């Protein structure tokens, strides 16, 4: 299992993880183009939660027993047990939002106007998820564990 | 033929079992027998009828799923009898399969109310359909292509309402005939029923609540229906969506114990050794009600199949399910889970937190029992709803943060740190 974790004692609530997540999932991969010029701005798959001085980022936990995958009616969500990653195939997603109801972390993000969901894919293709790479205070880190 | 694992049914339960078995054992012989030639998602039928997806999109797993998983699939075959003592299944054309472990994932079939004139020569009149199989979906689609003037949906449950919206999106005027005054009463309360009915009506559906169909008229083809108040409606397409019942043909008069469905324990074992059951045909464990009950839902079937699969391979797991419905009606999202339809003041075991915003068609209701969340019902307010389900599954005492539960952006951060750490890891 591979996932991004957040040390909330050092998270400064800057939301840069959200910004860079948008960039990494934009068409251009360029921060200015992603925010200013792309017709449909990409959606961040990580969300910072804040109450007063406490903050932390939450993204898909790539669960061992992923409730979202079990709830998916279309086969869009699946778990790659070899890589330990929960993946979402947007082309198969019908926007039923069953996974949004099933996920105990609120980590699957419904995009109602587009009739789809988005979720963390651990930046497929990048060596290190961009939120981890760009976190200015190293609050975000990658955790890998063998399947229990 | 002999199979270590023999699975009857290739919908959510059967697939869940295969995927679980293959996680544990990549070699054992698995055989699947199903009347259905394709592995498709019943839950996608409304999307197909509405034109949101094509026929390819309805298939739940890739075409080569069985090949990739090294499963011998006998699709379009039918199991007609099981010899539970000899551990052997008889197929329609006389062949037999011996099994080590058997999973009954036979699903459900529509229950059809006795309505005068519904049948012609023992079959549905032309233009009358149920809404549960791929065959239904294809035939309804063909019928729509030939032109439909007035459609009626009988039944205001989940399937009926989704069917009605799908037909309407194809440009057909649709009326929903519904016996009880509330819609989807198994899940909705008064408020949710009211908001959803309003949404459906404002978008153009005709809702005839508190009505039933007394008679269907026409020769071999449906032409009109007569309601219980005597009124007549023209109708050339009728969808009967009045619920489903377990398919129990294979266990009737057998050693396998049944009540309304096949009786299983939390390991999905039936009363007969080496025979398991899951999905719509079984009464499965609901941890909110703390009882075994029929729960004909996609997720329940998949998860039940998964737990059965593990136990069949000797990996002990226990099933804990609950009622869970994610729905949308003309883009109005509605989530319900657990005990959701209980009204304020109806039962003093429950504490109910609720907020209704009629104008915005928003509604949020949380049902507590002894300071534990046992149900939610959200209309137009679904973001992070799953966090509540996490509280339900972990049976967390919420008394320390009860005030936060109703806030619009309730999330993990509202859960006290100690408890939260246990969740986030």
XYZ file of C-alpha atoms in Angstrom:
573
model
C 0.000 0.000 0.000
C 1.293 3.427 -0.945
C -0.263 6.662 0.217
C 0.386 10.260 1.134
C 0.265 11.082 4.833
C 0.145 14.421 6.584
C 1.836 15.386 9.827
C -0.719 17.862 11.115
C 1.705 19.289 13.678
C 3.733 20.853 10.861
C 1.034 21.508 8.233
C 0.837 25.294 7.867
C -2.462 25.310 5.958
C -0.948 27.017 2.915
C -3.029 24.978 0.425
C -0.049 24.678 -1.908
C -0.748 20.940 -2.182
C -4.119 21.813 -3.703
C -2.538 24.312 -6.099
C 0.099 21.863 -7.318
C -2.408 19.032 -7.531
C -4.394 21.175 -9.952
C -1.258 21.857 -11.972
C -0.274 18.186 -12.083
C -3.751 17.237 -13.296
C -4.107 20.088 -15.787
C -3.757 19.647 -19.527
C -0.711 21.865 -19.826
C 1.086 21.047 -16.608
C 1.917 24.750 -16.387
C 0.770 26.686 -13.350
C -0.238 29.881 -15.147
C -1.962 28.142 -18.014
C -3.670 25.734 -15.620
C -5.189 28.574 -13.606
C -5.726 31.248 -16.235
C -6.187 29.814 -19.670
C -7.451 26.257 -19.581
C -11.145 26.121 -20.379
C -11.933 23.623 -17.655
C -9.712 24.082 -14.638
C -8.485 20.788 -13.206
C -9.855 19.826 -9.797
C -7.594 19.289 -6.795
C -7.722 15.735 -5.476
C -6.336 16.756 -2.124
C -8.214 18.992 0.269
C -6.873 20.889 3.244
C -9.105 20.815 6.304
C -8.769 23.713 8.756
C -10.228 24.702 12.111
C -8.409 27.530 13.861
C -4.741 26.672 14.180
C -5.170 23.030 13.153
C -4.881 22.005 9.550
C -4.089 18.921 7.536
C -4.428 17.675 3.996
C -6.536 14.656 3.123
C -6.386 12.595 -0.022
C -7.295 9.027 -0.948
C -5.884 6.547 1.576
C -5.673 3.819 -1.093
C -7.340 1.542 1.447
C -6.546 -2.084 1.859
C -10.270 -2.795 1.637
C -11.490 0.125 -0.488
C -15.179 0.770 0.173
C -15.311 3.016 -2.904
C -14.301 0.160 -5.201
C -16.885 -2.148 -3.649
C -19.566 0.511 -4.133
C -18.671 1.367 -7.740
C -21.509 0.318 -10.050
C -19.658 0.891 -13.312
C -16.234 -0.645 -12.824
C -14.586 2.798 -13.025
C -12.883 2.315 -9.668
C -10.549 -0.579 -9.124
C -7.735 -1.530 -6.845
C -4.433 -2.551 -8.335
C -3.386 -4.903 -5.556
C 0.082 -5.329 -7.007
C 0.836 -1.606 -6.866
C -1.428 -1.028 -3.875
C -3.221 1.855 -5.576
C -6.914 2.652 -6.040
C -7.441 3.930 -9.578
C -10.341 5.730 -11.232
C -11.095 5.452 -14.941
C -13.070 8.607 -15.723
C -14.237 7.232 -19.072
C -16.237 4.555 -17.236
C -17.594 6.846 -14.499
C -21.301 7.673 -14.746
C -21.321 10.069 -11.797
C -23.598 8.003 -9.556
C -21.529 9.186 -6.554
C -21.844 5.854 -4.735
C -18.121 6.105 -3.987
C -18.585 9.558 -2.440
C -21.090 8.038 -0.039
C -18.845 5.057 0.668
C -15.507 6.789 1.337
C -15.007 7.323 5.092
C -12.385 10.013 4.479
C -14.417 12.235 2.186
C -11.490 11.775 -0.185
C -13.478 11.191 -3.355
C -14.511 14.526 -4.709
C -17.830 14.833 -6.526
C -17.771 17.245 -9.443
C -21.502 17.635 -9.797
C -21.483 19.962 -12.796
C -19.317 17.497 -14.735
C -21.121 14.374 -13.524
C -17.874 12.725 -12.465
C -15.690 12.257 -9.448
C -11.975 12.851 -9.054
C -9.563 11.278 -6.631
C -5.862 11.072 -5.844
C -3.971 8.852 -8.290
C -0.644 9.359 -6.494
C 0.417 11.305 -9.599
C 0.636 8.310 -11.916
C 3.777 8.626 -13.982
C 5.620 10.880 -11.540
C 8.139 9.391 -9.219
C 6.891 11.398 -6.227
C 3.351 12.802 -5.891
C 3.567 16.513 -6.561
C 1.894 17.488 -3.248
C 4.687 15.760 -1.356
C 7.372 17.284 -3.548
C 6.058 20.830 -3.186
C 4.978 20.831 0.474
C 7.029 23.722 1.900
C 7.243 22.349 5.423
C 7.490 18.636 4.636
C 4.171 17.973 6.305
C 3.253 15.615 3.490
C 5.207 12.434 3.070
C 4.804 9.138 1.308
C 4.105 6.003 3.286
C 4.637 2.566 1.828
C 3.749 -0.664 3.515
C 3.538 -4.282 2.590
C 0.077 -5.716 2.436
C -0.828 -6.921 5.913
C -16.364 -31.655 -14.773
C -15.131 -30.724 -11.336
C -14.492 -27.280 -9.852
C -12.870 -26.422 -6.556
C -15.033 -23.295 -6.546
C -18.339 -23.250 -8.368
C -20.221 -19.973 -8.566
C -23.772 -19.644 -9.813
C -24.413 -16.099 -11.001
C -22.123 -13.588 -12.709
C -23.358 -10.262 -11.390
C -21.889 -8.251 -8.489
C -21.779 -11.165 -6.017
C -20.179 -13.646 -8.392
C -17.582 -11.122 -9.547
C -16.810 -10.089 -5.959
C -16.202 -13.729 -5.070
C -13.955 -14.394 -8.063
C -11.843 -11.330 -7.358
C -11.461 -12.326 -3.704
C -10.573 -15.944 -4.498
C -7.969 -14.843 -7.011
C -6.346 -12.523 -4.460
C -5.696 -15.571 -2.321
C -5.371 -18.434 -4.784
C -4.243 -17.916 -8.370
C -4.480 -21.558 -9.436
C -7.605 -23.249 -8.088
C -10.286 -24.203 -10.591
C -13.108 -21.687 -10.634
C -16.219 -22.307 -12.693
C -18.995 -19.760 -13.137
C -22.434 -20.699 -14.420
C -24.897 -18.010 -15.392
C -27.969 -17.597 -17.502
C -26.639 -14.202 -18.461
C -24.266 -14.146 -21.420
C -22.655 -10.886 -20.383
C -21.276 -9.523 -17.159
C -23.069 -6.246 -16.778
C -24.123 -3.836 -14.083
C -27.855 -3.799 -13.395
C -27.376 -0.423 -11.734
C -26.345 1.046 -15.095
C -29.570 0.162 -16.903
C -31.117 3.618 -16.290
C -27.972 5.280 -17.661
C -28.189 3.146 -20.787
C -31.891 3.836 -21.319
C -31.319 7.574 -20.779
C -28.643 7.497 -23.484
C -25.824 8.491 -21.116
C -23.821 5.375 -21.985
C -23.861 2.892 -24.852
C -24.224 -0.857 -24.541
C -20.463 -1.308 -24.142
C -20.584 0.977 -21.132
C -22.988 -1.300 -19.280
C -20.437 -4.108 -18.982
C -19.003 -4.073 -15.520
C -15.747 -5.848 -16.287
C -13.675 -6.164 -19.463
C -14.616 -8.778 -22.036
C -11.526 -10.847 -21.142
C -12.231 -10.750 -17.387
C -12.783 -14.505 -17.079
C -9.829 -15.356 -19.272
C -7.506 -13.032 -17.379
C -8.667 -14.500 -14.079
C -8.378 -18.044 -15.369
C -12.051 -18.758 -14.755
C -14.057 -21.259 -16.772
C -17.260 -19.387 -17.539
C -20.380 -21.194 -18.697
C -22.459 -18.213 -19.747
C -25.900 -18.733 -21.169
C -26.012 -21.997 -19.235
C -28.509 -22.674 -16.519
C -28.130 -24.562 -13.290
C -31.379 -26.443 -12.752
C -30.720 -28.569 -9.694
C -28.185 -29.013 -6.950
C -27.446 -32.307 -5.271
C -26.170 -30.921 -1.994
C -25.249 -34.352 -0.638
C -23.326 -35.445 -3.712
C -21.939 -31.877 -4.115
C -22.945 -31.673 -7.724
C -24.789 -29.116 -9.867
C -26.923 -30.208 -12.821
C -27.072 -27.925 -15.826
C -29.959 -27.515 -18.222
C -28.581 -29.684 -20.997
C -27.737 -32.594 -18.772
C -24.127 -31.891 -17.927
C -23.011 -31.964 -14.312
C -20.344 -30.185 -12.310
C -18.945 -31.486 -9.065
C -17.816 -28.827 -6.622
C -15.613 -28.390 -3.605
C -17.294 -25.151 -2.521
C -20.463 -23.695 -4.008
C -21.579 -20.067 -4.037
C -25.200 -19.250 -4.752
C -25.270 -15.735 -6.205
C -28.531 -16.171 -8.030
C -29.836 -12.672 -7.399
C -33.432 -11.561 -7.550
C -36.285 -11.259 -9.961
C -38.986 -8.611 -10.255
C -42.088 -9.249 -8.206
C -45.116 -8.640 -10.380
C -48.413 -7.548 -8.838
C -51.516 -9.326 -10.115
C -53.102 -6.777 -12.434
C -55.967 -7.618 -14.719
C -54.936 -7.587 -18.358
C -51.205 -7.304 -17.712
C -50.644 -10.589 -19.495
C -51.726 -11.793 -22.880
C -51.463 -15.555 -23.467
C -49.324 -16.006 -20.374
C -46.757 -13.333 -21.301
C -46.557 -9.614 -20.719
C -48.579 -7.681 -23.271
C -46.412 -5.968 -25.874
C -45.104 -2.741 -24.410
C -44.957 -4.049 -20.814
C -41.503 -4.498 -19.322
C -39.605 -4.967 -16.110
C -36.406 -2.997 -15.584
C -33.858 -5.398 -14.152
C -31.975 -7.308 -16.834
C -29.821 -6.512 -19.836
C -32.487 -8.124 -21.964
C -35.097 -5.733 -20.518
C -32.779 -2.821 -21.271
C -32.173 -3.827 -24.876
C -35.852 -4.511 -25.557
C -36.972 -1.228 -23.971
C -34.385 0.620 -26.001
C -35.615 -1.008 -29.221
C -39.187 -0.166 -28.282
C -38.263 3.492 -27.675
C -36.529 3.660 -31.046
C -39.750 2.577 -32.728
C -41.520 5.479 -31.024
C -43.344 5.696 -27.693
C -46.076 8.230 -27.029
C -46.956 7.769 -23.367
C -45.004 5.843 -20.784
C -46.153 4.833 -17.327
C -43.931 3.565 -14.573
C -45.599 1.530 -11.856
C -43.634 1.854 -8.622
C -41.981 4.793 -6.883
C -38.953 3.066 -5.453
C -35.420 3.571 -6.591
C -35.713 1.556 -9.808
C -39.062 3.062 -10.765
C -37.923 6.644 -10.260
C -34.686 6.141 -12.162
C -36.561 4.375 -14.966
C -39.019 7.265 -15.202
C -36.268 9.872 -15.449
C -34.396 7.819 -18.057
C -37.491 7.501 -20.280
C -38.240 11.188 -19.883
C -34.727 12.037 -21.050
C -35.532 10.183 -24.264
C -38.320 12.672 -24.893
C -41.219 10.521 -23.699
C -43.960 11.926 -21.434
C -43.885 9.812 -18.268
C -46.295 9.315 -15.384
C -45.267 7.510 -12.218
C -48.026 5.558 -10.496
C -47.249 4.948 -6.875
C -49.419 3.298 -4.260
C -48.088 4.831 -1.046
C -48.369 8.593 -0.535
C -44.596 8.809 -0.013
C -42.055 7.953 -2.673
C -39.345 5.396 -1.896
C -40.811 4.934 1.606
C -38.249 2.274 2.541
C -35.599 4.993 2.533
C -37.163 8.462 2.339
C -38.936 10.325 5.093
C -41.667 12.902 4.511
C -39.234 15.748 3.781
C -37.005 13.867 1.359
C -40.026 12.397 -0.391
C -41.494 15.874 -0.739
C -38.302 17.437 -2.145
C -37.663 14.631 -4.608
C -41.293 14.578 -5.756
C -41.086 18.348 -6.277
C -37.877 17.946 -8.253
C -39.392 15.260 -10.469
C -42.568 17.255 -11.092
C -40.736 20.487 -11.811
C -38.690 18.642 -14.391
C -41.765 17.339 -16.119
C -42.694 13.966 -14.655
C -46.303 13.400 -13.684
C -46.508 11.933 -10.181
C -49.665 9.994 -9.418
C -49.158 9.112 -5.780
C -51.585 7.100 -3.701
C -52.754 5.366 -6.894
C -52.507 1.859 -8.276
C -53.197 0.317 -11.648
C -56.393 -1.706 -11.615
C -56.407 -2.896 -15.163
C -54.328 -2.905 -18.318
C -56.296 -2.635 -21.553
C -55.476 -3.577 -25.127
C -55.197 -6.790 -27.122
C -51.751 -8.280 -27.464
C -50.429 -4.689 -27.164
C -50.922 -2.372 -24.213
C -53.134 0.590 -25.107
C -54.286 2.123 -21.850
C -54.328 1.570 -18.103
C -57.177 2.057 -15.654
C -56.276 3.408 -12.217
C -57.995 2.486 -8.972
C -59.936 5.772 -9.009
C -61.423 4.802 -12.374
C -59.415 7.250 -14.468
C -57.924 5.982 -17.714
C -54.546 6.854 -19.146
C -53.242 6.220 -22.637
C -50.095 4.183 -22.443
C -47.945 2.327 -24.960
C -45.030 1.589 -22.633
C -45.463 0.324 -19.083
C -42.549 -0.368 -16.772
C -43.393 -2.539 -13.776
C -40.966 -1.660 -10.990
C -42.666 -2.860 -7.829
C -39.689 -4.426 -6.133
C -37.685 -7.605 -6.395
C -37.689 -10.939 -4.611
C -34.897 -13.476 -4.147
C -34.446 -16.230 -6.702
C -34.626 -19.417 -4.682
C -35.428 -22.093 -7.295
C -32.233 -24.020 -6.625
C -32.754 -24.304 -2.889
C -36.493 -24.812 -2.710
C -37.328 -28.124 -0.997
C -33.651 -28.645 -0.225
C -31.566 -28.854 2.936
C -30.577 -25.197 2.517
C -32.494 -23.164 5.055
C -34.464 -20.172 3.799
C -36.687 -17.508 5.249
C -37.497 -14.736 2.766
C -34.050 -15.349 1.314
C -31.307 -17.894 1.828
C -30.185 -17.915 5.457
C -26.458 -17.242 5.859
C -24.166 -16.440 8.762
C -21.681 -13.576 8.843
C -19.231 -15.714 6.867
C -21.891 -16.102 4.175
C -22.216 -19.819 4.904
C -25.619 -21.394 4.398
C -27.012 -24.136 6.609
C -25.328 -26.729 4.355
C -21.585 -27.351 4.580
C -19.469 -25.892 1.751
C -22.417 -23.951 0.352
C -22.345 -20.156 0.522
C -24.762 -17.465 -0.636
C -24.588 -13.719 -1.201
C -26.377 -10.816 -2.810
C -30.074 -10.360 -3.508
C -30.916 -14.029 -2.919
C -29.600 -14.070 0.662
C -30.529 -12.518 4.001
C -27.277 -10.826 4.959
C -26.054 -9.264 8.167
C -26.963 -5.598 8.643
C -24.895 -4.166 11.496
C -27.136 -1.137 11.984
C -30.241 -3.241 12.592
C -28.155 -6.063 14.066
C -30.135 -8.597 12.107
C -30.017 -10.611 8.917
C -32.217 -9.164 6.189
C -32.721 -8.900 2.453
C -30.591 -6.020 1.180
C -30.869 -6.039 -2.618
C -28.164 -3.490 -3.384
C -25.175 -3.586 -5.703
C -22.601 -2.832 -3.001
C -24.036 -5.389 -0.598
C -23.906 -8.047 -3.289
C -20.324 -7.269 -4.286
C -19.098 -7.145 -0.713
C -21.053 -10.272 0.237
C -19.469 -12.085 -2.688
C -16.057 -10.868 -1.636
C -16.494 -12.082 1.947
C -17.891 -15.394 0.698
C -14.912 -15.774 -1.642
C -12.396 -15.264 1.143
C -14.137 -17.694 3.453
C -14.433 -20.277 0.692
C -10.623 -20.156 0.450
C -10.218 -20.511 4.194
C -9.443 -16.823 4.902
C -11.869 -15.987 7.649
C -13.744 -12.725 7.207
C -17.069 -11.493 8.488
C -19.664 -9.527 6.601
C -21.145 -6.324 7.998
C -23.426 -4.446 5.667
C -25.994 -1.699 5.777
C -28.514 -0.094 3.505
C -26.760 2.506 1.317
C -28.294 4.477 -1.525
C -26.585 7.125 -3.642
C -29.125 8.562 -6.053
C -29.762 11.577 -8.201
C -32.933 12.903 -9.721
C -32.424 15.359 -12.577
C -29.066 16.238 -11.017
C -30.441 16.606 -7.501
C -28.207 14.279 -5.490
C -29.695 12.293 -2.612
C -27.761 10.090 -0.202
C -29.290 7.738 2.320
C -27.718 5.152 4.588
C -28.730 3.047 7.558
C -32.009 3.925 9.237
C -33.043 6.942 7.182
C -36.827 7.035 6.983
C -37.700 7.378 10.677
C -39.587 10.634 11.367
C -38.978 13.055 14.241
C -40.875 11.924 17.332
C -41.877 8.630 15.760
C -39.640 6.413 17.884
C -37.998 7.637 21.070
C -34.970 5.364 20.668
C -33.738 7.791 18.060
C -32.428 11.319 18.345
C -32.877 13.212 15.115
C -30.904 16.221 13.962
C -32.324 17.853 10.868
C -32.376 20.994 8.765
C -34.705 21.562 5.842
C -34.225 24.327 3.276
C -37.281 24.075 1.078
C -36.201 26.817 -1.356
C -32.778 25.383 -2.022
C -34.133 21.834 -2.061
C -31.594 21.000 0.603
C -32.180 18.666 3.475
C -29.860 17.163 5.997
C -30.928 14.638 8.583
C -28.791 12.598 10.920
C -30.278 9.809 13.010
C -28.588 8.918 16.308
C -29.169 6.067 18.732
C -27.371 6.207 22.085
C -24.995 8.830 20.689
C -24.071 6.735 17.676
C -24.902 7.685 14.107
C -27.238 5.016 12.719
C -28.556 6.795 9.670
C -28.212 9.755 7.331
C -30.472 11.299 4.721
C -29.022 14.142 2.668
C -30.614 15.954 -0.239
C -28.448 18.266 -2.352
C -25.668 18.127 0.177
C -23.349 15.223 -0.487
C -19.809 16.482 -0.178
C -17.889 14.376 2.369
C -21.040 12.452 3.282
C -18.893 9.346 3.494
C -17.320 10.645 6.708
C -20.649 9.922 8.425
C -20.593 6.395 7.064
C -17.140 6.039 8.558
C -18.629 6.999 11.931
C -21.373 4.434 11.432
C -19.020 1.622 10.452
C -16.635 2.294 13.318
C -19.584 2.602 15.768
C -18.023 5.761 17.172
C -19.604 7.547 20.128
C -20.204 11.071 18.813
C -21.256 12.802 22.030
C -18.040 14.862 22.124
C -18.728 16.466 18.747
C -22.478 16.117 18.295
C -22.903 19.876 17.755
C -20.573 19.783 14.761
C -22.399 16.982 12.962
C -24.934 19.293 11.346
C -22.447 21.877 10.103
C -22.364 22.240 6.321
C -18.706 21.392 6.031
C -18.485 18.712 8.718
C -15.376 16.707 8.121
C -12.639 14.656 9.747
C -11.172 17.743 11.400
C -14.319 18.088 13.539
C -13.619 14.749 15.147
C -11.469 15.107 18.287
C -7.801 14.481 17.602
C -7.459 11.205 19.461
C -10.392 9.622 17.663
C -9.341 11.157 14.375
C -5.872 9.663 14.529
C -7.443 6.245 14.792
C -9.285 6.939 11.542
C -6.568 8.616 9.487
C -3.712 6.406 10.668
